[in-house]
């Protein structure tokens, strides 16, 4: 009896903690600089499974992270970190972490799909150096999971950003009519420093660039339902703001994790 009990305990420990640690050190350069960098890891580390959780290990440093995103790429990246504002067209986002958001921890009947043909898991960082001092290693922990009852994927919705004139208010609006019914489990609305208000899967009446969040949701949508993406900005500066990836530019979008992952598409956009 005693010997069998010990064997059961060992098996339980192995099943509960199959964590894969992805380690990287973002460094944008001198104080005041910002940089998008990509760090690539072979997908074989995850053993051919889906994903059940993604955890982000915070660390104090002279380099801060605006956000960290995890992508599945069919294109191989160099072994060394590379600058990468935009991904190859075949790369698929899977999750994002921003200051104020928590980890991704899916219910036991949900798994996040790694798209077929993926060669590498790529961690993209948008980092800003705020002080002198060494950059420190960061860690993203990925927990593999066998394909579950509900297989989820990333769904990204955007609106076209106009040039925002000095000391002016501006808006952008788009609509996505769903091609199939789907269930939404989280959403991340995204703008930059001039963003004041967001409406879509979630409504953020007082948007704050330095306190962006991912929002857990439990929403069902039927085929044909329309999801809006609506951003409002107030340019408080004396310069025109252009669309772009830098924090001095502007963006307008929302990303969601939905299932089934095959339903993450629009029949048409306006």
JSON list of N, CA, C and O in Angstrom, two decimals, residues 69-113:
[
{"chain": "A", "resi": 69, "resn": "UNK", "atom": "N", "xyz": [3.95, 39.81, -26.21]},
{"chain": "A", "resi": 69, "resn": "UNK", "atom": "CA", "xyz": [3.00, 38.96, -26.93]},
{"chain": "A", "resi": 69, "resn": "UNK", "atom": "C", "xyz": [3.66, 37.64, -27.32]},
{"chain": "A", "resi": 69, "resn": "UNK", "atom": "O", "xyz": [4.88, 37.58, -27.51]},
{"chain": "A", "resi": 70, "resn": "UNK", "atom": "N", "xyz": [2.84, 36.61, -27.41]},
{"chain": "A", "resi": 70, "resn": "UNK", "atom": "CA", "xyz": [3.32, 35.27, -27.77]},
{"chain": "A", "resi": 70, "resn": "UNK", "atom": "C", "xyz": [2.68, 34.89, -29.10]},
{"chain": "A", "resi": 70, "resn": "UNK", "atom": "O", "xyz": [1.46, 34.96, -29.25]},
{"chain": "A", "resi": 71, "resn": "UNK", "atom": "N", "xyz": [3.52, 34.49, -30.06]},
{"chain": "A", "resi": 71, "resn": "UNK", "atom": "CA", "xyz": [3.08, 34.21, -31.42]},
{"chain": "A", "resi": 71, "resn": "UNK", "atom": "C", "xyz": [3.48, 32.80, -31.83]},
{"chain": "A", "resi": 71, "resn": "UNK", "atom": "O", "xyz": [4.47, 32.24, -31.32]},
{"chain": "A", "resi": 72, "resn": "UNK", "atom": "N", "xyz": [2.73, 32.25, -32.78]},
{"chain": "A", "resi": 72, "resn": "UNK", "atom": "CA", "xyz": [3.10, 30.99, -33.44]},
{"chain": "A", "resi": 72, "resn": "UNK", "atom": "C", "xyz": [3.55, 31.34, -34.85]},
{"chain": "A", "resi": 72, "resn": "UNK", "atom": "O", "xyz": [2.81, 31.99, -35.59]},
{"chain": "A", "resi": 73, "resn": "UNK", "atom": "N", "xyz": [4.76, 30.93, -35.22]},
{"chain": "A", "resi": 73, "resn": "UNK", "atom": "CA", "xyz": [5.31, 31.32, -36.52]},
{"chain": "A", "resi": 73, "resn": "UNK", "atom": "C", "xyz": [5.68, 30.08, -37.34]},
{"chain": "A", "resi": 73, "resn": "UNK", "atom": "O", "xyz": [6.35, 29.17, -36.86]},
{"chain": "A", "resi": 74, "resn": "UNK", "atom": "N", "xyz": [5.22, 30.08, -38.61]},
{"chain": "A", "resi": 74, "resn": "UNK", "atom": "CA", "xyz": [5.64, 29.04, -39.54]},
{"chain": "A", "resi": 74, "resn": "UNK", "atom": "C", "xyz": [6.98, 29.38, -40.19]},
{"chain": "A", "resi": 74, "resn": "UNK", "atom": "O", "xyz": [7.62, 28.52, -40.78]},
{"chain": "A", "resi": 75, "resn": "UNK", "atom": "N", "xyz": [7.37, 30.65, -40.09]},
{"chain": "A", "resi": 75, "resn": "UNK", "atom": "CA", "xyz": [8.66, 31.10, -40.60]},
{"chain": "A", "resi": 75, "resn": "UNK", "atom": "C", "xyz": [9.68, 31.07, -39.47]},
{"chain": "A", "resi": 75, "resn": "UNK", "atom": "O", "xyz": [9.39, 31.53, -38.36]},
{"chain": "A", "resi": 76, "resn": "UNK", "atom": "N", "xyz": [10.87, 30.56, -39.73]},
{"chain": "A", "resi": 76, "resn": "UNK", "atom": "CA", "xyz": [11.88, 30.48, -38.69]},
{"chain": "A", "resi": 76, "resn": "UNK", "atom": "C", "xyz": [12.58, 31.83, -38.52]},
{"chain": "A", "resi": 76, "resn": "UNK", "atom": "O", "xyz": [12.97, 32.48, -39.49]},
{"chain": "A", "resi": 77, "resn": "UNK", "atom": "N", "xyz": [12.71, 32.25, -37.28]},
{"chain": "A", "resi": 77, "resn": "UNK", "atom": "CA", "xyz": [13.43, 33.46, -36.93]},
{"chain": "A", "resi": 77, "resn": "UNK", "atom": "C", "xyz": [14.88, 33.12, -36.64]},
{"chain": "A", "resi": 77, "resn": "UNK", "atom": "O", "xyz": [15.20, 31.97, -36.32]},
{"chain": "A", "resi": 78, "resn": "UNK", "atom": "N", "xyz": [15.80, 34.10, -36.70]},
{"chain": "A", "resi": 78, "resn": "UNK", "atom": "CA", "xyz": [17.19, 33.84, -36.33]},
{"chain": "A", "resi": 78, "resn": "UNK", "atom": "C", "xyz": [17.30, 33.40, -34.87]},
{"chain": "A", "resi": 78, "resn": "UNK", "atom": "O", "xyz": [16.40, 33.66, -34.05]},
{"chain": "A", "resi": 79, "resn": "UNK", "atom": "N", "xyz": [18.41, 32.75, -34.55]},
{"chain": "A", "resi": 79, "resn": "UNK", "atom": "CA", "xyz": [18.63, 32.28, -33.19]},
{"chain": "A", "resi": 79, "resn": "UNK", "atom": "C", "xyz": [18.79, 33.47, -32.23]},
{"chain": "A", "resi": 79, "resn": "UNK", "atom": "O", "xyz": [18.38, 33.40, -31.07]},
{"chain": "A", "resi": 80, "resn": "UNK", "atom": "N", "xyz": [19.40, 34.56, -32.72]},
{"chain": "A", "resi": 80, "resn": "UNK", "atom": "CA", "xyz": [19.58, 35.75, -31.90]},
{"chain": "A", "resi": 80, "resn": "UNK", "atom": "C", "xyz": [18.33, 36.62, -31.96]},
{"chain": "A", "resi": 80, "resn": "UNK", "atom": "O", "xyz": [17.60, 36.59, -32.95]},
{"chain": "A", "resi": 81, "resn": "UNK", "atom": "N", "xyz": [18.06, 37.41, -30.91]},
{"chain": "A", "resi": 81, "resn": "UNK", "atom": "CA", "xyz": [16.89, 38.30, -30.94]},
{"chain": "A", "resi": 81, "resn": "UNK", "atom": "C", "xyz": [17.00, 39.31, -32.09]},
{"chain": "A", "resi": 81, "resn": "UNK", "atom": "O", "xyz": [18.09, 39.78, -32.42]},
{"chain": "A", "resi": 82, "resn": "UNK", "atom": "N", "xyz": [15.85, 39.60, -32.70]},
{"chain": "A", "resi": 82, "resn": "UNK", "atom": "CA", "xyz": [15.83, 40.51, -33.83]},
{"chain": "A", "resi": 82, "resn": "UNK", "atom": "C", "xyz": [14.79, 41.60, -33.58]},
{"chain": "A", "resi": 82, "resn": "UNK", "atom": "O", "xyz": [13.81, 41.41, -32.85]},
{"chain": "A", "resi": 83, "resn": "UNK", "atom": "N", "xyz": [14.99, 42.76, -34.21]},
{"chain": "A", "resi": 83, "resn": "UNK", "atom": "CA", "xyz": [14.00, 43.82, -34.15]},
{"chain": "A", "resi": 83, "resn": "UNK", "atom": "C", "xyz": [12.81, 43.42, -35.01]},
{"chain": "A", "resi": 83, "resn": "UNK", "atom": "O", "xyz": [12.98, 42.93, -36.13]},
{"chain": "A", "resi": 84, "resn": "UNK", "atom": "N", "xyz": [11.60, 43.63, -34.50]},
{"chain": "A", "resi": 84, "resn": "UNK", "atom": "CA", "xyz": [10.43, 43.12, -35.24]},
{"chain": "A", "resi": 84, "resn": "UNK", "atom": "C", "xyz": [9.16, 43.86, -34.84]},
{"chain": "A", "resi": 84, "resn": "UNK", "atom": "O", "xyz": [8.41, 43.37, -34.01]},
{"chain": "A", "resi": 85, "resn": "UNK", "atom": "N", "xyz": [8.89, 44.98, -35.46]},
{"chain": "A", "resi": 85, "resn": "UNK", "atom": "CA", "xyz": [7.61, 45.65, -35.23]},
{"chain": "A", "resi": 85, "resn": "UNK", "atom": "C", "xyz": [6.47, 44.87, -35.85]},
{"chain": "A", "resi": 85, "resn": "UNK", "atom": "O", "xyz": [5.39, 44.77, -35.29]},
{"chain": "A", "resi": 86, "resn": "UNK", "atom": "N", "xyz": [6.71, 44.31, -37.05]},
{"chain": "A", "resi": 86, "resn": "UNK", "atom": "CA", "xyz": [5.68, 43.57, -37.74]},
{"chain": "A", "resi": 86, "resn": "UNK", "atom": "C", "xyz": [6.16, 42.14, -37.98]},
{"chain": "A", "resi": 86, "resn": "UNK", "atom": "O", "xyz": [7.32, 41.90, -38.30]},
{"chain": "A", "resi": 87, "resn": "UNK", "atom": "N", "xyz": [5.25, 41.20, -37.85]},
{"chain": "A", "resi": 87, "resn": "UNK", "atom": "CA", "xyz": [5.57, 39.79, -38.04]},
{"chain": "A", "resi": 87, "resn": "UNK", "atom": "C", "xyz": [5.40, 39.39, -39.50]},
{"chain": "A", "resi": 87, "resn": "UNK", "atom": "O", "xyz": [4.69, 40.06, -40.25]},
{"chain": "A", "resi": 88, "resn": "UNK", "atom": "N", "xyz": [6.00, 38.27, -39.89]},
{"chain": "A", "resi": 88, "resn": "UNK", "atom": "CA", "xyz": [5.68, 37.71, -41.21]},
{"chain": "A", "resi": 88, "resn": "UNK", "atom": "C", "xyz": [4.19, 37.45, -41.31]},
{"chain": "A", "resi": 88, "resn": "UNK", "atom": "O", "xyz": [3.51, 37.21, -40.29]},
{"chain": "A", "resi": 89, "resn": "UNK", "atom": "N", "xyz": [3.64, 37.46, -42.52]},
{"chain": "A", "resi": 89, "resn": "UNK", "atom": "CA", "xyz": [2.21, 37.33, -42.72]},
{"chain": "A", "resi": 89, "resn": "UNK", "atom": "C", "xyz": [1.62, 36.03, -42.20]},
{"chain": "A", "resi": 89, "resn": "UNK", "atom": "O", "xyz": [0.42, 35.96, -41.94]},
{"chain": "A", "resi": 90, "resn": "UNK", "atom": "N", "xyz": [2.44, 34.98, -42.04]},
{"chain": "A", "resi": 90, "resn": "UNK", "atom": "CA", "xyz": [1.90, 33.70, -41.60]},
{"chain": "A", "resi": 90, "resn": "UNK", "atom": "C", "xyz": [1.97, 33.52, -40.08]},
{"chain": "A", "resi": 90, "resn": "UNK", "atom": "O", "xyz": [1.58, 32.48, -39.57]},
{"chain": "A", "resi": 91, "resn": "UNK", "atom": "N", "xyz": [2.48, 34.51, -39.36]},
{"chain": "A", "resi": 91, "resn": "UNK", "atom": "CA", "xyz": [2.56, 34.40, -37.90]},
{"chain": "A", "resi": 91, "resn": "UNK", "atom": "C", "xyz": [1.18, 34.67, -37.29]},
{"chain": "A", "resi": 91, "resn": "UNK", "atom": "O", "xyz": [0.44, 35.53, -37.74]},
{"chain": "A", "resi": 92, "resn": "UNK", "atom": "N", "xyz": [0.85, 33.91, -36.25]},
{"chain": "A", "resi": 92, "resn": "UNK", "atom": "CA", "xyz": [-0.46, 34.00, -35.62]},
{"chain": "A", "resi": 92, "resn": "UNK", "atom": "C", "xyz": [-0.28, 34.36, -34.14]},
{"chain": "A", "resi": 92, "resn": "UNK", "atom": "O", "xyz": [0.40, 33.64, -33.40]},
{"chain": "A", "resi": 93, "resn": "UNK", "atom": "N", "xyz": [-0.86, 35.48, -33.67]},
{"chain": "A", "resi": 93, "resn": "UNK", "atom": "CA", "xyz": [-0.76, 35.80, -32.24]},
{"chain": "A", "resi": 93, "resn": "UNK", "atom": "C", "xyz": [-1.58, 34.83, -31.41]},
{"chain": "A", "resi": 93, "resn": "UNK", "atom": "O", "xyz": [-2.61, 34.31, -31.86]},
{"chain": "A", "resi": 94, "resn": "UNK", "atom": "N", "xyz": [-1.12, 34.58, -30.18]},
{"chain": "A", "resi": 94, "resn": "UNK", "atom": "CA", "xyz": [-1.84, 33.68, -29.29]},
{"chain": "A", "resi": 94, "resn": "UNK", "atom": "C", "xyz": [-2.22, 34.32, -27.96]},
{"chain": "A", "resi": 94, "resn": "UNK", "atom": "O", "xyz": [-3.22, 33.95, -27.35]},
{"chain": "A", "resi": 95, "resn": "UNK", "atom": "N", "xyz": [-1.42, 35.28, -27.50]},
{"chain": "A", "resi": 95, "resn": "UNK", "atom": "CA", "xyz": [-1.78, 35.96, -26.25]},
{"chain": "A", "resi": 95, "resn": "UNK", "atom": "C", "xyz": [-0.91, 37.20, -26.08]},
{"chain": "A", "resi": 95, "resn": "UNK", "atom": "O", "xyz": [0.14, 37.33, -26.70]},
{"chain": "A", "resi": 96, "resn": "UNK", "atom": "N", "xyz": [-1.38, 38.13, -25.25]},
{"chain": "A", "resi": 96, "resn": "UNK", "atom": "CA", "xyz": [-0.62, 39.34, -24.96]},
{"chain": "A", "resi": 96, "resn": "UNK", "atom": "C", "xyz": [-0.72, 39.65, -23.47]},
{"chain": "A", "resi": 96, "resn": "UNK", "atom": "O", "xyz": [-1.75, 39.38, -22.84]},
{"chain": "A", "resi": 97, "resn": "UNK", "atom": "N", "xyz": [0.37, 40.17, -22.93]},
{"chain": "A", "resi": 97, "resn": "UNK", "atom": "CA", "xyz": [0.40, 40.63, -21.55]},
{"chain": "A", "resi": 97, "resn": "UNK", "atom": "C", "xyz": [0.75, 42.11, -21.55]},
{"chain": "A", "resi": 97, "resn": "UNK", "atom": "O", "xyz": [1.67, 42.54, -22.25]},
{"chain": "A", "resi": 98, "resn": "UNK", "atom": "N", "xyz": [0.01, 42.91, -20.78]},
{"chain": "A", "resi": 98, "resn": "UNK", "atom": "CA", "xyz": [0.32, 44.32, -20.59]},
{"chain": "A", "resi": 98, "resn": "UNK", "atom": "C", "xyz": [0.25, 44.61, -19.10]},
{"chain": "A", "resi": 98, "resn": "UNK", "atom": "O", "xyz": [-0.36, 43.86, -18.33]},
{"chain": "A", "resi": 99, "resn": "UNK", "atom": "N", "xyz": [0.89, 45.71, -18.69]},
{"chain": "A", "resi": 99, "resn": "UNK", "atom": "CA", "xyz": [0.82, 46.11, -17.29]},
{"chain": "A", "resi": 99, "resn": "UNK", "atom": "C", "xyz": [-0.64, 46.28, -16.89]},
{"chain": "A", "resi": 99, "resn": "UNK", "atom": "O", "xyz": [-1.40, 46.98, -17.55]},
{"chain": "A", "resi": 100, "resn": "UNK", "atom": "N", "xyz": [-1.03, 45.63, -15.82]},
{"chain": "A", "resi": 100, "resn": "UNK", "atom": "CA", "xyz": [-2.42, 45.69, -15.38]},
{"chain": "A", "resi": 100, "resn": "UNK", "atom": "C", "xyz": [-3.21, 44.45, -15.75]},
{"chain": "A", "resi": 100, "resn": "UNK", "atom": "O", "xyz": [-4.33, 44.27, -15.27]},
{"chain": "A", "resi": 101, "resn": "UNK", "atom": "N", "xyz": [-2.66, 43.60, -16.62]},
{"chain": "A", "resi": 101, "resn": "UNK", "atom": "CA", "xyz": [-3.36, 42.37, -16.98]},
{"chain": "A", "resi": 101, "resn": "UNK", "atom": "C", "xyz": [-2.77, 41.19, -16.22]},
{"chain": "A", "resi": 101, "resn": "UNK", "atom": "O", "xyz": [-1.65, 41.24, -15.71]},
{"chain": "A", "resi": 102, "resn": "UNK", "atom": "N", "xyz": [-3.54, 40.12, -16.15]},
{"chain": "A", "resi": 102, "resn": "UNK", "atom": "CA", "xyz": [-3.07, 38.93, -15.47]},
{"chain": "A", "resi": 102, "resn": "UNK", "atom": "C", "xyz": [-2.59, 37.88, -16.45]},
{"chain": "A", "resi": 102, "resn": "UNK", "atom": "O", "xyz": [-2.46, 38.12, -17.65]},
{"chain": "A", "resi": 103, "resn": "UNK", "atom": "N", "xyz": [-2.31, 36.71, -15.91]},
{"chain": "A", "resi": 103, "resn": "UNK", "atom": "CA", "xyz": [-1.87, 35.60, -16.74]},
{"chain": "A", "resi": 103, "resn": "UNK", "atom": "C", "xyz": [-3.06, 34.99, -17.47]},
{"chain": "A", "resi": 103, "resn": "UNK", "atom": "O", "xyz": [-4.22, 35.22, -17.12]},
{"chain": "A", "resi": 104, "resn": "UNK", "atom": "N", "xyz": [-2.76, 34.20, -18.50]},
{"chain": "A", "resi": 104, "resn": "UNK", "atom": "CA", "xyz": [-3.78, 33.43, -19.19]},
{"chain": "A", "resi": 104, "resn": "UNK", "atom": "C", "xyz": [-3.88, 32.08, -18.49]},
{"chain": "A", "resi": 104, "resn": "UNK", "atom": "O", "xyz": [-2.91, 31.32, -18.46]},
{"chain": "A", "resi": 105, "resn": "UNK", "atom": "N", "xyz": [-5.03, 31.79, -17.91]},
{"chain": "A", "resi": 105, "resn": "UNK", "atom": "CA", "xyz": [-5.25, 30.51, -17.25]},
{"chain": "A", "resi": 105, "resn": "UNK", "atom": "C", "xyz": [-6.61, 29.99, -17.71]},
{"chain": "A", "resi": 105, "resn": "UNK", "atom": "O", "xyz": [-7.66, 30.45, -17.24]},
{"chain": "A", "resi": 106, "resn": "UNK", "atom": "N", "xyz": [-6.60, 29.06, -18.65]},
{"chain": "A", "resi": 106, "resn": "UNK", "atom": "CA", "xyz": [-7.84, 28.58, -19.25]},
{"chain": "A", "resi": 106, "resn": "UNK", "atom": "C", "xyz": [-8.50, 27.52, -18.39]},
{"chain": "A", "resi": 106, "resn": "UNK", "atom": "O", "xyz": [-7.83, 26.74, -17.69]},
{"chain": "A", "resi": 107, "resn": "UNK", "atom": "N", "xyz": [-9.83, 27.48, -18.43]},
{"chain": "A", "resi": 107, "resn": "UNK", "atom": "CA", "xyz": [-10.57, 26.41, -17.75]},
{"chain": "A", "resi": 107, "resn": "UNK", "atom": "C", "xyz": [-10.14, 25.06, -18.30]},
{"chain": "A", "resi": 107, "resn": "UNK", "atom": "O", "xyz": [-9.63, 24.96, -19.43]},
{"chain": "A", "resi": 108, "resn": "UNK", "atom": "N", "xyz": [-10.36, 24.02, -17.52]},
{"chain": "A", "resi": 108, "resn": "UNK", "atom": "CA", "xyz": [-9.83, 22.69, -17.88]},
{"chain": "A", "resi": 108, "resn": "UNK", "atom": "C", "xyz": [-10.41, 22.14, -19.17]},
{"chain": "A", "resi": 108, "resn": "UNK", "atom": "O", "xyz": [-9.80, 21.27, -19.81]},
{"chain": "A", "resi": 109, "resn": "UNK", "atom": "N", "xyz": [-11.57, 22.65, -19.60]},
{"chain": "A", "resi": 109, "resn": "UNK", "atom": "CA", "xyz": [-12.18, 22.15, -20.84]},
{"chain": "A", "resi": 109, "resn": "UNK", "atom": "C", "xyz": [-11.86, 23.03, -22.05]},
{"chain": "A", "resi": 109, "resn": "UNK", "atom": "O", "xyz": [-12.48, 22.91, -23.11]},
{"chain": "A", "resi": 110, "resn": "UNK", "atom": "N", "xyz": [-10.88, 23.95, -21.90]},
{"chain": "A", "resi": 110, "resn": "UNK", "atom": "CA", "xyz": [-10.47, 24.85, -22.98]},
{"chain": "A", "resi": 110, "resn": "UNK", "atom": "C", "xyz": [-8.96, 24.73, -23.18]},
{"chain": "A", "resi": 110, "resn": "UNK", "atom": "O", "xyz": [-8.20, 24.68, -22.21]},
{"chain": "A", "resi": 111, "resn": "UNK", "atom": "N", "xyz": [-8.53, 24.69, -24.43]},
{"chain": "A", "resi": 111, "resn": "UNK", "atom": "CA", "xyz": [-7.11, 24.75, -24.73]},
{"chain": "A", "resi": 111, "resn": "UNK", "atom": "C", "xyz": [-6.87, 25.73, -25.86]},
{"chain": "A", "resi": 111, "resn": "UNK", "atom": "O", "xyz": [-7.73, 25.91, -26.72]},
{"chain": "A", "resi": 112, "resn": "UNK", "atom": "N", "xyz": [-5.71, 26.37, -25.84]},
{"chain": "A", "resi": 112, "resn": "UNK", "atom": "CA", "xyz": [-5.34, 27.33, -26.87]},
{"chain": "A", "resi": 112, "resn": "UNK", "atom": "C", "xyz": [-4.56, 26.61, -27.96]},
{"chain": "A", "resi": 112, "resn": "UNK", "atom": "O", "xyz": [-3.55, 25.96, -27.68]},
{"chain": "A", "resi": 113, "resn": "UNK", "atom": "N", "xyz": [-5.03, 26.73, -29.18]},
{"chain": "A", "resi": 113, "resn": "UNK", "atom": "CA", "xyz": [-4.47, 25.97, -30.30]},
{"chain": "A", "resi": 113, "resn": "UNK", "atom": "C", "xyz": [-3.15, 26.57, -30.77]},
{"chain": "A", "resi": 113, "resn": "UNK", "atom": "O", "xyz": [-3.01, 27.79, -30.90]}
]
